[in-house]
Coordinates of C-alpha atoms in Angstrom, one line a residue:
X1 CA 142.2 -82.9 162.2
X2 CA 139.1 -85.0 163.3
X3 CA 136.0 -83.6 165.2
X4 CA 137.5 -84.9 168.6
X5 CA 140.9 -84.1 167.7
X6 CA 139.3 -80.3 167.7
X7 CA 137.5 -80.7 170.7
X8 CA 140.9 -82.0 172.6
X9 CA 142.8 -79.2 171.5
X10 CA 140.3 -76.3 172.4
X11 CA 140.1 -78.1 175.6
X12 CA 143.6 -78.2 176.5
X13 CA 143.6 -74.5 176.0
X14 CA 140.6 -73.6 177.5
X15 CA 141.2 -71.5 181.4
X16 CA 137.1 -71.8 182.3
X17 CA 136.2 -75.0 184.6
X18 CA 133.0 -74.8 183.9
X19 CA 133.3 -75.1 179.9
X20 CA 136.0 -77.2 180.6
X21 CA 133.4 -79.6 182.6
X22 CA 130.8 -79.2 179.5
X23 CA 133.5 -80.4 176.6
X24 CA 134.9 -83.2 178.9
X25 CA 131.1 -84.2 179.3
X26 CA 130.5 -84.5 175.6
X27 CA 133.3 -85.9 174.5
X28 CA 132.7 -88.8 177.3
X29 CA 129.2 -89.2 175.9
X30 CA 130.8 -89.4 172.3
X31 CA 128.1 -86.4 171.5
X32 CA 128.9 -86.0 168.1
X33 CA 125.9 -83.6 167.3
X34 CA 126.8 -81.4 170.1
X35 CA 130.2 -81.4 169.7
X36 CA 129.4 -80.4 165.8
X37 CA 127.0 -77.7 166.8
X38 CA 129.8 -76.4 168.8
X39 CA 133.3 -76.8 166.5
X40 CA 132.1 -77.4 162.8
X41 CA 131.3 -73.7 162.7
X42 CA 132.6 -70.6 164.9
X43 CA 131.3 -67.1 165.7
X44 CA 131.9 -64.6 163.0
X45 CA 133.5 -61.2 164.0
X46 CA 131.9 -58.3 162.3
X47 CA 130.9 -54.8 162.7
X48 CA 128.5 -55.8 165.7
X49 CA 131.5 -58.0 167.0
X50 CA 130.5 -61.1 168.3
X51 CA 127.3 -62.5 169.8
X52 CA 126.0 -66.1 170.8
X53 CA 125.0 -68.6 173.2
X54 CA 127.5 -69.5 176.0
X55 CA 129.3 -72.7 176.0
X56 CA 132.3 -74.4 174.9
X57 CA 133.8 -74.7 171.7
X58 CA 134.2 -71.8 168.7
X59 CA 130.5 -71.6 167.5
X60 CA 129.7 -69.9 171.4
X61 CA 130.9 -67.2 173.7
X62 CA 133.5 -68.3 175.9
X63 CA 136.8 -67.6 177.9
X64 CA 138.8 -69.2 174.8
X65 CA 136.8 -67.4 171.9
X66 CA 137.0 -63.6 173.9
X67 CA 140.5 -64.1 174.6
X68 CA 141.2 -64.9 170.8
X69 CA 139.2 -61.6 169.9
X70 CA 141.3 -59.3 172.6
X71 CA 144.4 -60.9 171.0
X72 CA 143.2 -60.3 167.4
X73 CA 142.6 -57.0 168.4
X74 CA 145.5 -56.2 170.3
X75 CA 147.4 -57.4 166.8
X76 CA 145.4 -54.4 165.2
X77 CA 146.3 -51.8 167.5
X78 CA 149.7 -52.7 168.2
X79 CA 151.9 -52.4 171.3
X80 CA 151.3 -48.7 173.4
X81 CA 147.6 -48.2 172.5
X82 CA 144.8 -47.3 174.9
X83 CA 141.7 -49.7 175.0
X84 CA 138.6 -48.7 177.5
X85 CA 136.8 -51.9 178.4
X86 CA 133.0 -52.2 180.2
X87 CA 130.9 -55.0 180.7
X88 CA 127.3 -55.4 182.0
X89 CA 125.9 -57.8 184.4
X90 CA 125.4 -61.1 182.3
X91 CA 126.7 -64.5 183.2
X92 CA 130.5 -64.6 182.9
X93 CA 130.7 -60.6 181.8
X94 CA 133.2 -60.0 184.1
X95 CA 135.0 -62.6 184.0
X96 CA 135.1 -61.5 180.0
X97 CA 135.9 -58.2 180.6
X98 CA 139.1 -58.9 182.7
X99 CA 140.6 -61.7 180.4
X100 CA 140.2 -59.0 177.6
X101 CA 142.1 -56.7 179.9
X102 CA 144.8 -59.5 180.6
X103 CA 145.2 -59.9 176.9
X104 CA 145.5 -56.5 175.9
X105 CA 148.1 -55.4 178.7
X106 CA 149.9 -58.7 178.0
X107 CA 150.4 -57.5 174.4
X108 CA 151.9 -53.9 175.3
X109 CA 148.7 -52.2 175.3
X110 CA 147.2 -49.7 178.2
X111 CA 143.9 -51.3 179.1
X112 CA 141.4 -49.0 181.4
X113 CA 138.5 -51.1 183.2
X114 CA 135.2 -49.3 184.0
X115 CA 134.4 -49.9 187.6
X116 CA 131.5 -52.1 187.3
X117 CA 128.9 -53.7 185.1
X118 CA 127.6 -50.3 183.6
X119 CA 125.4 -49.4 180.8
X120 CA 127.0 -49.4 177.5
X121 CA 126.6 -46.1 177.1
X122 CA 129.1 -45.0 179.5
X123 CA 131.7 -47.3 177.7
X124 CA 131.3 -45.7 174.3
X125 CA 131.6 -41.9 175.8
X126 CA 134.5 -42.8 178.3
X127 CA 136.5 -43.9 174.8
X128 CA 136.4 -40.6 173.9
X129 CA 136.8 -39.1 177.0
X130 CA 139.8 -40.4 177.5
X131 CA 141.2 -40.0 174.4
X132 CA 141.2 -43.9 174.2
X133 CA 142.6 -45.7 170.6
X134 CA 139.3 -48.6 171.4
X135 CA 137.1 -49.6 173.3
X136 CA 135.3 -53.0 174.3
X137 CA 132.4 -53.8 175.9
X138 CA 130.7 -57.3 176.9
X139 CA 127.1 -57.0 176.3
X140 CA 124.5 -58.9 174.4
X141 CA 122.1 -56.1 175.1
X142 CA 118.5 -57.6 175.2
X143 CA 119.6 -61.0 173.6
X144 CA 118.1 -64.2 176.3
X145 CA 119.9 -65.0 179.3
X146 CA 121.9 -67.4 177.5
X147 CA 123.6 -65.1 175.1
X148 CA 127.0 -62.9 175.7
X149 CA 128.3 -60.5 173.3
X150 CA 131.5 -59.0 172.5
X151 CA 131.1 -55.2 170.8
X152 CA 134.5 -52.8 169.7
X153 CA 134.4 -49.0 169.2
X154 CA 137.3 -47.2 167.8
X155 CA 138.9 -43.9 169.2
X156 CA 136.4 -41.9 167.9
X157 CA 134.1 -43.8 170.3
X158 CA 131.6 -45.1 167.5
X159 CA 131.4 -48.9 166.9
X160 CA 133.4 -50.1 164.2
X161 CA 132.7 -50.4 160.4
X162 CA 134.4 -51.9 157.2
X163 CA 137.7 -52.6 156.9
X164 CA 137.9 -52.5 160.8
X165 CA 136.0 -55.7 161.2
X166 CA 137.6 -57.9 158.8
X167 CA 141.2 -56.7 159.8
X168 CA 140.6 -57.7 163.3
X169 CA 138.7 -60.8 162.2
X170 CA 141.9 -61.8 160.1
X171 CA 144.3 -61.5 163.4
X172 CA 141.6 -63.3 165.0
X173 CA 142.1 -66.5 162.7
X174 CA 145.8 -65.8 163.0
X175 CA 145.7 -66.4 166.8
X176 CA 147.1 -69.5 168.2
X177 CA 146.4 -71.3 171.6
X178 CA 145.5 -69.0 174.0
X179 CA 147.1 -70.8 177.0
X180 CA 150.6 -69.1 174.9
X181 CA 149.3 -65.9 175.0
X182 CA 151.3 -63.8 177.2
X183 CA 149.2 -62.1 179.8
X184 CA 148.9 -59.2 182.8
X185 CA 151.7 -56.6 181.2
X186 CA 154.0 -55.2 179.8
X187 CA 151.4 -52.8 179.2
X188 CA 149.4 -51.2 182.1
X189 CA 145.9 -51.4 183.8
X190 CA 144.2 -49.1 185.2
X191 CA 141.2 -49.6 187.4
X192 CA 138.7 -46.6 186.6
X193 CA 136.9 -45.2 189.9
X194 CA 132.9 -43.9 189.9
X195 CA 134.5 -40.3 188.3
X196 CA 134.0 -41.8 184.6
X197 CA 130.4 -42.1 185.5
X198 CA 129.9 -38.8 187.2
X199 CA 131.6 -37.3 184.0
X200 CA 129.1 -39.2 181.8
X201 CA 126.3 -37.9 183.7
X202 CA 127.4 -34.6 183.8
X203 CA 127.5 -34.8 180.1
X204 CA 124.1 -35.8 179.6
X205 CA 122.7 -33.5 182.1
X206 CA 124.3 -30.6 179.7
X207 CA 121.6 -31.7 177.2
X208 CA 119.0 -29.2 175.7
X209 CA 116.7 -30.1 178.6
X210 CA 114.7 -26.7 179.1
X211 CA 113.9 -25.8 183.2
X212 CA 110.7 -27.8 183.4
X213 CA 110.6 -30.6 185.9
X214 CA 107.1 -31.3 186.9
X215 CA 106.9 -35.1 186.2
X216 CA 106.6 -38.4 187.7
X217 CA 108.4 -41.0 186.1
X218 CA 107.7 -44.9 186.1
X219 CA 111.1 -46.8 185.2
X220 CA 112.4 -50.7 184.7
X221 CA 115.8 -51.2 183.6
X222 CA 114.6 -54.9 182.7
X223 CA 116.9 -56.4 185.5
X224 CA 120.2 -54.6 183.5
X225 CA 122.6 -52.2 184.7
X226 CA 120.5 -49.0 184.2
X227 CA 118.8 -48.2 187.1
X228 CA 121.3 -46.0 189.1
X229 CA 123.3 -44.3 186.1
X230 CA 119.7 -43.4 185.1
X231 CA 118.8 -42.4 188.7
X232 CA 121.8 -40.6 189.3
X233 CA 121.1 -38.7 185.7
X234 CA 117.8 -37.6 186.9
X235 CA 118.6 -36.2 190.0
X236 CA 121.7 -34.4 188.5
X237 CA 119.3 -32.7 186.3
X238 CA 116.6 -31.8 189.1
X239 CA 114.0 -34.1 188.2
X240 CA 112.1 -36.0 191.0
X241 CA 113.8 -39.9 191.4
X242 CA 111.8 -42.1 189.1
X243 CA 110.0 -44.7 190.6
X244 CA 111.5 -48.3 189.4
X245 CA 110.1 -51.5 189.6
X246 CA 111.1 -53.2 192.0
X247 CA 111.2 -56.8 191.2
X248 CA 113.6 -55.7 187.9
X249 CA 115.7 -53.0 189.9
X250 CA 118.6 -54.8 190.3
X251 CA 120.8 -56.7 187.7
X252 CA 119.8 -60.3 187.3
X253 CA 121.3 -62.3 184.2
X254 CA 118.2 -64.7 184.7
X255 CA 115.9 -61.9 183.9
X256 CA 113.6 -63.9 185.6
X257 CA 110.4 -61.8 185.2
X258 CA 110.3 -61.6 181.3
X259 CA 110.4 -64.2 178.4
X260 CA 112.7 -61.9 176.5
X261 CA 114.7 -58.7 178.3
X262 CA 113.7 -56.5 175.1
X263 CA 111.3 -53.7 176.2
X264 CA 109.8 -53.9 172.6
X265 CA 108.7 -57.3 173.2
X266 CA 105.3 -58.1 174.4
X267 CA 104.8 -58.4 177.9
X268 CA 108.2 -56.8 178.9
X269 CA 107.0 -53.5 180.0
X270 CA 103.8 -54.6 182.0
X271 CA 105.2 -54.3 185.5
X272 CA 106.4 -50.7 185.0
X273 CA 102.6 -50.2 183.6
X274 CA 101.3 -51.2 186.6
X275 CA 103.5 -49.8 188.8
X276 CA 102.2 -46.5 186.7
X277 CA 98.9 -47.4 187.1
X278 CA 99.2 -47.7 190.7
X279 CA 101.3 -44.0 191.1
X280 CA 99.5 -41.9 188.5
X281 CA 102.7 -41.6 186.6
X282 CA 103.2 -39.5 183.8
X283 CA 105.6 -41.2 182.1
X284 CA 106.8 -44.7 182.1
X285 CA 110.6 -45.2 180.7
X286 CA 112.1 -48.6 180.0
X287 CA 116.1 -49.4 179.8
X288 CA 117.2 -52.6 177.9
X289 CA 119.9 -54.7 179.9
X290 CA 122.3 -52.5 178.7
X291 CA 120.7 -49.5 178.8
X292 CA 121.7 -48.4 175.1
X293 CA 117.8 -48.1 174.5
X294 CA 114.9 -46.6 175.7
X295 CA 111.1 -47.3 175.6
X296 CA 108.4 -44.8 176.4
X297 CA 105.0 -45.7 177.3
X298 CA 102.3 -42.8 178.1
X299 CA 98.9 -43.1 179.7
X300 CA 95.9 -42.9 177.8
X301 CA 93.6 -41.5 180.9
X302 CA 91.4 -44.4 181.4
X303 CA 93.7 -46.3 183.2
X304 CA 95.2 -47.9 180.0
X305 CA 98.8 -47.3 178.5
X306 CA 100.1 -46.6 175.0
X307 CA 104.1 -47.7 173.8
X308 CA 105.1 -45.3 171.8
X309 CA 106.9 -46.6 168.8
X310 CA 110.6 -45.5 168.2
X311 CA 109.6 -43.9 165.4
X312 CA 107.4 -41.5 167.2
X313 CA 109.9 -41.1 170.0
X314 CA 112.6 -39.9 167.3
X315 CA 110.1 -37.6 165.9
X316 CA 109.7 -36.4 169.2
X317 CA 112.9 -35.7 170.3
X318 CA 114.0 -34.3 166.8
X319 CA 111.9 -31.3 166.9
X320 CA 112.7 -31.0 170.9
X321 CA 116.5 -31.1 169.7
X322 CA 116.2 -29.0 166.5
X323 CA 114.0 -26.0 168.5
X324 CA 116.6 -26.0 171.3
X325 CA 120.1 -25.4 169.4
X326 CA 121.0 -23.1 166.7
X327 CA 123.4 -23.0 163.8
X328 CA 124.3 -25.4 160.8
X329 CA 123.4 -28.5 162.1
X330 CA 122.1 -32.6 160.9
X331 CA 119.9 -35.1 162.0
X332 CA 119.9 -38.5 160.8
X333 CA 118.5 -41.9 160.8
X334 CA 118.4 -45.3 158.8
X335 CA 116.5 -46.5 156.0
X336 CA 114.5 -48.7 158.0
X337 CA 113.1 -46.0 160.0
X338 CA 110.2 -43.7 159.1
X339 CA 110.5 -41.1 156.6
X340 CA 108.9 -38.3 159.0
X341 CA 112.1 -37.2 160.1
X342 CA 113.0 -35.9 156.6
X343 CA 110.4 -34.1 156.8
X344 CA 110.8 -32.3 160.2
X345 CA 114.5 -31.1 159.0
X346 CA 113.1 -30.0 155.6
X347 CA 110.9 -27.9 157.7
X348 CA 113.3 -26.2 159.8
X349 CA 116.0 -26.0 157.2
X350 CA 118.1 -28.2 159.0
X351 CA 120.3 -31.2 157.2
X352 CA 119.1 -34.3 157.1
X353 CA 121.2 -37.6 156.5
X354 CA 119.9 -41.6 156.1
X355 CA 122.0 -44.3 156.3
X356 CA 122.3 -48.3 156.7
X357 CA 121.0 -49.4 159.4
X358 CA 123.0 -49.4 162.8
X359 CA 124.4 -46.7 164.9
X360 CA 127.7 -47.4 163.5
X361 CA 126.6 -45.6 160.0
X362 CA 124.0 -43.3 161.8
X363 CA 126.9 -41.8 163.6
X364 CA 129.2 -41.1 160.4
X365 CA 125.9 -39.1 158.8
X366 CA 127.6 -36.1 158.3
X367 CA 129.3 -33.3 160.5
X368 CA 127.3 -31.1 162.5
X369 CA 125.1 -33.7 163.7
X370 CA 123.2 -33.3 166.9
X371 CA 120.5 -36.0 166.5
X372 CA 120.1 -39.7 165.2
X373 CA 118.0 -42.7 165.9
X374 CA 116.9 -45.7 164.5
X375 CA 113.2 -47.1 165.0
X376 CA 114.5 -50.1 167.2
X377 CA 114.6 -47.7 170.1
X378 CA 117.9 -46.4 170.0
X379 CA 118.8 -42.6 170.0
X380 CA 121.8 -40.2 170.4
X381 CA 120.7 -36.8 171.6
X382 CA 123.1 -33.8 171.3
X383 CA 123.1 -30.5 171.6
X384 CA 124.7 -27.7 169.8
X385 CA 128.3 -28.9 171.0
X386 CA 127.3 -32.2 169.0
X387 CA 126.9 -35.7 170.7
X388 CA 127.7 -36.7 173.8
X389 CA 127.6 -40.2 173.1
X390 CA 128.4 -41.3 169.8
X391 CA 126.1 -44.5 169.9
X392 CA 122.8 -45.5 171.0
X393 CA 122.1 -43.8 174.7
X394 CA 119.1 -45.0 176.6
X395 CA 120.0 -42.9 179.7
X396 CA 120.6 -39.6 177.6
X397 CA 117.4 -40.5 175.8
X398 CA 115.0 -41.1 178.3
X399 CA 116.3 -37.8 180.3
X400 CA 115.4 -35.9 177.2
X401 CA 111.9 -38.0 176.8
X402 CA 111.6 -36.9 180.4
X403 CA 112.4 -33.3 179.5
X404 CA 110.0 -32.7 176.9
X405 CA 107.2 -34.6 178.5
X406 CA 107.3 -32.3 181.5
X407 CA 107.5 -28.9 179.0
X408 CA 104.2 -30.4 177.7
X409 CA 102.6 -31.1 181.2
X410 CA 103.4 -27.6 182.1
X411 CA 101.5 -26.1 179.4
X412 CA 98.5 -28.8 179.8
X413 CA 99.5 -31.1 177.5
X414 CA 100.8 -34.7 177.1
X415 CA 103.0 -36.7 174.4
X416 CA 100.1 -37.6 172.9
X417 CA 99.4 -34.1 172.1
X418 CA 102.3 -33.6 170.3
X419 CA 102.5 -36.4 168.2
X420 CA 99.2 -35.3 167.1
X421 CA 100.8 -32.0 166.4
X422 CA 103.2 -33.4 164.1
X423 CA 100.3 -35.3 162.4
X424 CA 98.7 -32.6 161.3
X425 CA 101.8 -30.3 160.3
X426 CA 103.7 -33.6 158.3
X427 CA 100.9 -36.0 157.5
X428 CA 100.7 -38.7 159.8
X429 CA 103.3 -41.4 159.7
X430 CA 102.4 -44.6 160.3
X431 CA 105.1 -47.7 160.9
X432 CA 104.8 -51.1 161.8
X433 CA 107.2 -54.4 161.5
X434 CA 106.7 -58.1 160.8
X435 CA 109.3 -60.2 162.2
X436 CA 109.5 -63.9 161.3
X437 CA 112.0 -65.9 163.5
X438 CA 113.4 -68.9 161.8
X439 CA 115.2 -71.8 163.4
X440 CA 117.1 -72.4 159.6
X441 CA 119.0 -69.2 158.4
X442 CA 118.6 -70.9 154.9
X443 CA 114.8 -70.2 155.1
X444 CA 115.6 -66.3 155.1
X445 CA 118.3 -66.3 152.4
X446 CA 115.7 -68.6 150.3
X447 CA 112.7 -65.6 150.9
X448 CA 115.4 -62.7 150.5
X449 CA 116.2 -64.9 146.9
X450 CA 112.6 -65.2 145.9
X451 CA 111.9 -61.6 146.6
X452 CA 114.9 -60.7 144.2
X453 CA 113.9 -63.2 141.6
X454 CA 110.3 -62.3 141.1
X455 CA 109.0 -58.7 143.4
X456 CA 105.2 -58.3 143.7
X457 CA 103.6 -55.8 141.9
X458 CA 101.3 -54.5 144.2
X459 CA 101.3 -55.0 148.3
X460 CA 98.5 -53.6 150.3
X461 CA 96.4 -52.4 147.4
X462 CA 99.3 -50.3 146.3
X463 CA 101.6 -50.3 143.1
X464 CA 104.9 -51.4 143.7
X465 CA 106.9 -48.3 141.7
X466 CA 110.4 -48.8 142.5
X467 CA 112.6 -51.8 143.9
X468 CA 116.1 -51.1 145.0
X469 CA 117.9 -54.3 145.8
X470 CA 120.2 -52.7 148.7
X471 CA 122.8 -55.4 148.0
X472 CA 123.9 -53.5 144.7
X473 CA 124.0 -50.5 146.5
X474 CA 121.0 -49.0 145.2
X475 CA 120.0 -45.6 146.5
X476 CA 124.3 -44.3 147.1
X477 CA 124.2 -46.4 149.9
X478 CA 127.2 -49.1 150.7
X479 CA 126.0 -52.4 149.9
X480 CA 123.9 -54.6 152.8
X481 CA 121.2 -57.6 152.1
X482 CA 118.1 -56.0 151.8
X483 CA 115.0 -55.0 149.5
X484 CA 112.9 -51.7 149.8
X485 CA 109.9 -51.6 148.3
X486 CA 108.6 -47.8 147.0
X487 CA 104.8 -47.7 146.9
X488 CA 102.1 -45.4 145.2
X489 CA 100.5 -42.8 147.4
X490 CA 103.8 -42.3 149.8
X491 CA 104.3 -45.8 151.2
X492 CA 107.3 -48.1 151.5
X493 CA 108.2 -51.5 152.7
X494 CA 111.9 -52.5 153.4
X495 CA 113.0 -56.2 153.8
X496 CA 116.3 -57.5 155.3
X497 CA 117.6 -60.1 157.4
X498 CA 118.5 -58.9 161.3
X499 CA 122.1 -58.3 161.9
X500 CA 121.9 -59.9 165.7
X501 CA 119.2 -62.3 165.7
X502 CA 118.0 -65.7 163.4
X503 CA 114.7 -63.0 161.9
X504 CA 113.8 -62.0 158.8
X505 CA 112.4 -58.4 159.6
X506 CA 110.1 -56.0 157.5
X507 CA 109.5 -52.2 157.9
X508 CA 106.1 -50.9 156.7
X509 CA 105.0 -47.4 156.6
X510 CA 102.3 -45.5 155.4
X511 CA 101.9 -42.0 155.3
X512 CA 98.2 -40.5 155.6
X513 CA 97.0 -36.7 155.1
X514 CA 95.5 -35.5 158.1
X515 CA 92.5 -33.2 156.7
X516 CA 89.7 -34.0 159.6
X517 CA 90.6 -35.4 162.9
X518 CA 93.9 -36.6 164.1
X519 CA 92.1 -40.3 165.0
X520 CA 90.5 -40.9 161.9
X521 CA 93.7 -40.8 159.9
X522 CA 95.4 -43.1 162.8
X523 CA 92.4 -45.9 162.2
X524 CA 92.8 -45.3 158.4
X525 CA 96.3 -45.7 158.7
X526 CA 96.2 -48.8 160.8
X527 CA 93.7 -50.2 158.1
X528 CA 96.4 -49.6 155.3
X529 CA 99.1 -51.2 157.5
X530 CA 97.0 -54.1 158.1
X531 CA 96.6 -54.9 154.5
X532 CA 100.2 -54.1 153.9
X533 CA 101.1 -56.7 156.5
X534 CA 99.0 -59.3 155.0
X535 CA 100.5 -59.0 151.9
X536 CA 103.8 -59.0 152.7
X537 CA 103.6 -62.2 155.2
X538 CA 102.4 -63.9 152.1
X539 CA 105.3 -62.5 150.0
X540 CA 107.6 -64.0 152.2
X541 CA 106.2 -67.5 151.7
X542 CA 107.6 -68.4 155.4

C-alpha cells in the first residue's frame, strides 16, 4: 500500500476525533514528511510495553495502537483470564485504559479497572492481591508531557520478560482493523473501589518501619498521581502529613512548573527544596509522575540541601531492611548500580543478586528477596514476608526513607551521618552518570560499535583490566546491548543505550578507602569521577 493508502486505512478505523482531525489535516496538506514519520515505522512492543509521542499512526501512542495492544494481549492470555487495568493522569490515559477494558472484555476476558488515576505500584500490587493473570498500566512515567505508554505485568505482579513480550508483539501484528474488534462483552468489567488503595496502604505500612515518627517532610508528586496515596500511607503509619508543594500537588498532564517531570533532572525539585527551607524540614521527598520512583534530598545545615543519589539511598534502605529482618534473605541490584550492595550483603551474611537493568530482572533475582533497587531511584522494599510490590515502588520507598531518617533523628543524627558510617565501613562508593541525548539513534549504535571494535586501554588514569561485552552474555547474564569496563583500583564503567529514551548512558563508579576524614575521601572521589567522565566522553566520540 502507498503511504497515502496506509494513512487512509488507519483513518477509517480510528475512533478518536482528535487523531482523526490530525491525520485528515496531514492528508489534506499532503505533508509527506509528517506522514512518513507516523507510518514508515511503528512503536515496537517489548518488555517495557509501548511508549511514545501521542498522535496518529502506528509510530505514535493513540487509541488504535492501544486497542491493538490490548487485542494482542487478549490473544496470548485467552478467554476467561483476569486482567487488572490502571492508569496515570497523562493526556488520554483514562481513555486508553477504558479502551483496553472494552477490548479485553470483548475477547471474553474479565477486566478490573482501578478507581481513578493511581500510582503504578498500586497496579503492580493489585495484580497479585486480586490473583489476576496479568495487569496493564497506562503511563509514560517521567517522560515529557507529549508522551504516553502502555506497560504489561504478568500474574506474579512483575513486568513481563522474554519470551512473553515477543508473543504479545506477534499477536499484535496479527490484529486486523480495530473497528472490527468485538467490544464490551462477553467478558465482564469490574470497576474497583477505593478499598484496593486501602489494601495497598495496609501492605506498605506493614513494612519494617520501626517506631520513630518525629519527622518533618516536604514533598512533591511533580504534578503526578502520588500525593493522595503517599499522604494516606504516611498518616496510616503514624507520621505527620508531608507538606506538599502546592503548585505541584494536583495531577496536571502538562507538568507546567518543570522542564522534565523527572526528579533526577536539574531544577525539578527546586520548589520542594524551597518549601523545605521555609518549613525547616528534616527531609525532602519526591515521586515521579506515576510514583514508582522516589527522590531524596537532605538539609546540609546552612540552608542548602543535597540530593542523594539512587545508590546512596539504595545502600541506606538495604542496610535498614537487612537489620530489621531475619532468616534466609536476598538483596539484589543491577549491573549499572553501585557495587556497595554486594559488600553490605556480604557483611551481613545475606545473599546477593546482580541482574540486568530493570525491575523485571531484579524481581527474579532469586528466592527470599527482601530488597531490590536500581540506581535510577527505583526501590522495592520488603519484609521477612517478602515484597508487597514486585516492582519499583516510590510510595513504599518514601515511607521507609522517612522511617530511617526518623530513627537517625531520634539518635541525634542524619542520613548524611549514616552515609558516612557506610563509607567508613565499606569504603566510599562514589557513582556518577554521563548521558548523551541524541536525535539520531544511529549515533548511539555507531558509538557502541566503535567501543566494541577499539575499546580504550585506559580511562581516568586507570588501566582497563577487563572488557565484558554484555551483548554476548559475558558475566553470566542474558545478552543485552552494553559494555562493562573494569578498571584498576576498584572502579568500573558501564555503557548502554537507554531502554526508554534516545540516550546513551554511562555509569561510573570509583571506590575510595576512608583512612581519615570522609570529606577528604569524597573530594578525592569527585576528582577521580571528573577525570573518568572526561575520558569516557572522549571515548564515546559523540
